[in-house]
Coordinates of C-alpha atoms in Angstrom, one line a residue:
M90 CA 79.1 79.0 165.8
G91 CA 78.6 79.0 169.4
T92 CA 75.0 79.9 169.7
E93 CA 72.5 79.7 166.9
T94 CA 72.0 83.1 165.0
K95 CA 68.1 83.8 165.1
I96 CA 66.0 83.6 161.8
V97 CA 64.7 86.6 160.8
V98 CA 63.1 85.1 157.1
E99 CA 61.2 82.2 156.9
T100 CA 59.4 80.6 154.8
K101 CA 58.1 77.2 154.2
N102 CA 56.1 75.4 150.8
L103 CA 55.7 78.9 150.0
T104 CA 53.1 78.6 147.2
K105 CA 51.2 81.7 144.8
I106 CA 49.3 81.1 142.2
Y107 CA 47.2 84.0 140.2
R108 CA 43.6 82.9 138.9
D109 CA 42.0 84.7 136.9
F110 CA 37.8 85.8 137.1
W111 CA 36.8 82.6 137.0
G112 CA 38.9 81.0 139.6
R113 CA 41.5 78.9 136.6
Q114 CA 45.1 79.6 137.2
K115 CA 46.7 81.5 135.4
V116 CA 50.0 82.1 136.7
R117 CA 52.2 80.7 139.1
A118 CA 53.9 82.5 140.5
L119 CA 55.7 80.5 142.8
K120 CA 56.4 77.1 144.1
A121 CA 56.8 75.5 147.4
L122 CA 59.4 77.9 148.7
D123 CA 61.4 76.6 151.4
L124 CA 64.0 79.6 152.7
E125 CA 65.7 81.4 155.7
I126 CA 67.2 83.9 156.5
R127 CA 69.5 85.1 159.7
Q128 CA 69.9 87.7 161.4
G129 CA 72.8 90.3 160.3
E130 CA 72.8 88.3 156.4
V131 CA 72.2 90.4 153.3
F132 CA 70.8 87.8 150.9
G133 CA 69.4 88.4 147.0
L134 CA 66.8 87.2 145.8
L135 CA 67.8 87.0 142.2
G136 CA 66.6 85.9 138.9
P137 CA 65.0 87.4 135.4
N138 CA 62.3 89.3 135.7
G139 CA 58.7 87.2 136.4
S140 CA 60.5 85.0 138.6
G141 CA 58.5 85.6 141.6
K142 CA 61.1 87.9 142.8
T143 CA 58.8 90.8 143.8
T144 CA 56.0 88.7 144.7
T145 CA 57.9 86.8 146.9
I146 CA 58.8 90.0 148.9
K147 CA 54.7 91.7 148.5
L148 CA 54.0 88.3 150.0
L149 CA 57.0 89.1 153.4
L150 CA 55.3 92.1 153.9
G151 CA 51.4 90.9 153.6
L152 CA 50.9 92.5 150.7
L153 CA 49.5 89.9 149.2
F154 CA 47.8 86.1 150.6
P155 CA 49.7 82.9 150.0
T156 CA 48.3 80.6 148.3
S157 CA 49.1 77.7 150.5
G158 CA 52.6 77.7 152.7
E159 CA 53.7 79.4 155.7
V160 CA 55.6 83.0 155.7
N161 CA 57.1 84.5 159.1
I162 CA 59.1 87.2 160.2
L163 CA 60.5 88.4 162.9
G164 CA 59.1 85.4 164.7
R165 CA 55.1 86.6 163.2
P166 CA 52.9 85.2 161.0
A167 CA 53.5 88.0 157.7
S168 CA 49.9 88.4 158.3
D169 CA 50.7 90.3 161.7
V170 CA 50.7 94.1 160.6
G171 CA 52.6 94.9 164.0
K172 CA 55.8 92.9 162.5
N173 CA 55.2 96.4 159.8
E174 CA 57.1 98.8 162.5
K175 CA 60.3 96.7 162.8
I176 CA 60.7 96.5 158.8
G177 CA 61.4 99.2 155.8
Y178 CA 60.8 98.5 152.7
L179 CA 62.3 99.8 149.1
P180 CA 59.8 99.2 146.3
E181 CA 61.1 99.1 142.8
E182 CA 59.4 102.4 142.0
S183 CA 59.2 104.6 145.0
Y184 CA 56.2 106.5 145.3
L185 CA 57.1 109.6 147.7
Y186 CA 55.6 114.0 147.6
R187 CA 57.4 115.2 144.6
F188 CA 55.9 118.1 146.1
L189 CA 58.5 117.8 149.6
N190 CA 61.8 118.0 150.4
A191 CA 63.8 115.3 151.7
E192 CA 63.0 116.7 155.3
E193 CA 59.9 117.1 154.9
T194 CA 59.5 113.3 152.8
L195 CA 61.4 112.4 156.3
D196 CA 59.7 113.9 158.9
F197 CA 55.8 113.4 157.0
Y198 CA 57.2 109.2 157.5
G199 CA 58.3 109.4 160.4
R200 CA 54.8 110.9 162.1
L201 CA 53.2 107.8 160.2
F202 CA 55.6 105.9 162.7
N203 CA 53.5 108.1 165.9
M204 CA 57.7 109.3 166.9
P205 CA 58.1 112.0 169.0
G206 CA 58.6 115.2 167.8
A207 CA 62.5 115.2 169.2
V208 CA 63.7 111.6 167.9
R209 CA 62.0 112.6 164.6
R210 CA 63.7 115.2 164.2
Q211 CA 67.4 113.8 164.3
R212 CA 66.6 110.6 162.6
V213 CA 65.4 113.0 159.5
A214 CA 69.1 114.9 159.8
Q215 CA 71.2 111.5 160.6
L216 CA 69.3 109.2 157.8
I217 CA 69.9 112.6 155.1
S218 CA 73.7 112.6 156.1
M219 CA 74.1 108.6 155.8
V220 CA 72.6 109.2 152.0
G221 CA 74.7 111.9 151.4
L222 CA 71.9 114.5 150.7
E223 CA 72.7 117.5 152.7
S224 CA 72.9 119.5 149.8
A225 CA 70.0 118.6 148.2
K226 CA 67.6 118.8 151.8
K227 CA 65.6 121.8 151.2
R228 CA 65.2 120.9 147.3
Q229 CA 61.6 119.2 146.2
L230 CA 61.3 115.9 145.0
R231 CA 60.7 116.3 141.6
E232 CA 63.9 118.2 141.2
Y233 CA 65.4 114.8 142.6
S234 CA 67.6 112.5 139.4
K235 CA 67.0 108.5 139.7
G236 CA 69.8 108.4 141.8
M237 CA 68.9 111.0 144.2
T238 CA 65.6 109.7 143.8
R239 CA 66.5 105.6 145.6
R240 CA 69.0 107.5 148.3
I241 CA 65.9 109.6 149.8
G242 CA 63.7 106.4 148.8
L243 CA 66.3 104.2 151.4
A244 CA 66.3 107.1 154.6
Q245 CA 62.5 106.5 153.8
A246 CA 62.1 103.0 153.7
L247 CA 64.9 103.7 157.2
I248 CA 62.8 105.9 159.2
N249 CA 61.2 103.6 161.6
D250 CA 64.9 102.2 162.5
P251 CA 63.8 98.6 161.2
D252 CA 65.7 94.9 162.3
L253 CA 64.6 94.2 158.8
I254 CA 64.8 95.7 155.4
L255 CA 63.4 95.0 152.7
L256 CA 64.4 96.2 148.8
D257 CA 63.0 95.5 145.5
E258 CA 66.0 96.5 142.9
P259 CA 67.4 98.7 144.3
T260 CA 70.1 100.1 142.2
S261 CA 67.0 99.9 138.9
G262 CA 68.1 102.3 137.0
L263 CA 71.3 103.9 138.8
D264 CA 74.7 104.8 137.2
P265 CA 77.8 103.3 138.3
I266 CA 78.5 105.8 140.5
G267 CA 74.6 105.8 141.6
T268 CA 74.8 102.1 142.0
R269 CA 78.4 101.7 144.3
N270 CA 76.8 104.0 146.4
M271 CA 73.2 101.9 147.1
K272 CA 75.8 98.9 147.3
D273 CA 78.1 101.1 149.9
L274 CA 74.5 102.2 152.2
I275 CA 73.5 98.3 152.0
L276 CA 77.3 97.6 153.2
E277 CA 76.6 100.0 156.1
L278 CA 73.3 98.3 156.7
K279 CA 74.8 94.8 156.7
A280 CA 77.7 96.7 159.4
Q281 CA 74.8 97.5 161.6
G282 CA 73.5 94.7 162.0
K283 CA 70.9 94.5 160.2
T284 CA 69.6 92.0 157.7
V285 CA 68.5 93.1 154.5
L286 CA 67.1 91.0 151.5
M287 CA 67.2 92.6 148.4
S288 CA 66.0 91.2 145.0
S289 CA 67.5 92.0 141.9
H290 CA 68.3 90.4 137.6
L291 CA 71.3 92.1 138.1
L292 CA 74.2 89.8 138.9
A293 CA 77.4 92.1 140.1
D294 CA 75.4 94.2 142.7
V295 CA 74.5 90.7 144.2
Q296 CA 78.0 89.6 144.1
D297 CA 79.5 92.2 145.2
V298 CA 77.1 93.0 148.9
C299 CA 75.5 89.7 149.0
D300 CA 76.6 86.8 152.1
R301 CA 73.8 84.5 150.5
I302 CA 71.9 84.1 147.0
G303 CA 69.3 82.3 146.6
I304 CA 68.2 82.4 142.2
L305 CA 64.4 82.1 141.5
Y306 CA 63.3 80.8 137.7
Q307 CA 59.7 81.2 136.5
G308 CA 58.3 80.5 140.4
E309 CA 60.6 77.7 142.0
L310 CA 63.9 78.4 144.2
K311 CA 66.8 77.2 141.8
E312 CA 69.4 77.8 143.9
L313 CA 70.5 79.1 147.4
G314 CA 73.9 79.3 149.0
R315 CA 76.8 81.5 150.0
V316 CA 77.9 83.5 147.6
E317 CA 81.7 82.1 147.3
D318 CA 80.6 78.7 147.8
L319 CA 78.5 78.8 144.6
L320 CA 81.1 80.6 142.6
K321 CA 84.1 78.8 143.0
I322 CA 84.9 76.3 140.3
G323 CA 85.8 73.2 141.8
E324 CA 88.0 71.8 139.5
E325 CA 90.2 74.5 138.6
T326 CA 93.0 75.8 140.7
E327 CA 94.4 79.2 140.5
F328 CA 97.7 80.6 141.7
R329 CA 98.1 84.8 141.8
V330 CA 101.8 85.9 141.6
K331 CA 103.3 89.4 141.4
G332 CA 106.9 89.8 139.9
L333 CA 107.1 86.7 138.2
S334 CA 110.0 86.0 136.1
A335 CA 110.0 84.1 133.1
D336 CA 112.5 82.2 133.4
A337 CA 110.2 80.7 136.7
K338 CA 107.0 80.8 134.4
A339 CA 107.9 78.5 131.9
K340 CA 109.0 76.1 135.0
I341 CA 106.0 76.8 136.1
E342 CA 104.1 75.9 132.6
K343 CA 106.4 73.1 132.2
I344 CA 104.9 71.0 135.2
V345 CA 102.0 71.8 134.3
Q346 CA 102.7 69.8 130.8
E347 CA 104.0 67.0 133.0
D348 CA 101.4 67.1 135.3
K349 CA 99.7 65.5 132.5
S350 CA 97.3 69.5 133.3
E351 CA 95.7 71.8 130.9
L352 CA 96.7 75.3 131.6
V353 CA 93.1 77.1 130.6
F354 CA 95.2 80.5 131.3
S355 CA 98.2 82.1 131.9
G356 CA 98.5 86.1 131.9
N357 CA 97.2 89.0 134.0
P358 CA 94.0 89.2 136.0
T359 CA 91.5 92.1 134.7
T360 CA 89.8 94.7 137.5
S361 CA 86.3 94.4 136.9
L362 CA 84.3 97.3 134.5
E363 CA 83.2 98.8 136.8
D364 CA 85.9 99.5 138.9
L365 CA 87.1 100.8 135.5
F366 CA 84.9 103.3 135.4
L367 CA 85.1 104.5 138.7
N368 CA 88.8 104.1 139.2
I369 CA 88.8 106.9 136.3
I370 CA 86.1 109.1 138.0
A371 CA 88.1 109.1 141.2
E372 CA 91.7 110.4 138.8
S373 CA 89.7 112.5 136.6
E374 CA 88.4 114.2 140.2
A375 CA 92.1 114.4 141.4
R376 CA 94.1 115.5 138.2
P377 CA 91.9 116.8 135.8
G378 CA 92.5 116.8 132.2
K379 CA 94.0 114.1 133.0
R380 CA 92.8 112.2 129.9
V381 CA 94.9 108.7 128.7
R382 CA 96.1 105.2 131.5
G383 CA 98.8 103.1 130.6
G384 CA 98.1 101.3 128.1
G385 CA 95.7 103.2 126.1
T386 CA 95.0 105.5 123.2
N387 CA 95.5 108.9 122.7
I388 CA 92.4 110.2 122.3

């Protein structure tokens, strides 16, 4: 790379210990986290429930104070509230006014950032279009499904056109179509040059959208790297060939045997369950009434 990419999030030896009433250590939620997230990347913070993901996000936002260590966001300490003007945050559970509609909700949050009226109206319309809620923009949020609520929550997090977006379990509770929509929106933010940090315990979601991931377990960073590097199985080699004859396949298998290598798998590649589900939905919408796929069984 010709120029060094700007560091947007940096933590050094970041530690958070929760104590009881008497000041005794109760839970070590985060232990000595060293992390750098650079401009324009989608970073996934992965781990089971209770691994320290939400604690990390709250420390980055300045909602919690670290027991020890440093946090710098956009070149400022996490304790500097001025940094929040350039941060968007989608919590695991969005706390929205359910009696407002989508337009009123986004207008309300735009006012909190002192956005001029004309700019606010333009931004509200742009975000409603981006998250695909034009047909429901006049409905009260109490009538929204979980997927629609997550989408308006994301729009609310983007109202101030932030440079850094923090997403805590963004696909939590969504069906496969809602999950795919949310992941597409995250990729769109990346295309706009935004930096995205998302936490999740759902492996497929992180794999699909993240450039790099960090795996947390019991408050410790266990793994860090690019997704493709971490998923690569170094001691195995894969060939994908289309239209291979039975004779050619036999020759290849013979070569493997002569090389005294182990043939781990030979057969047709598979798609993911998510892609299969979404393709069936797309086919059903394109050709109503068609219920049997190739190789399937009549229902």
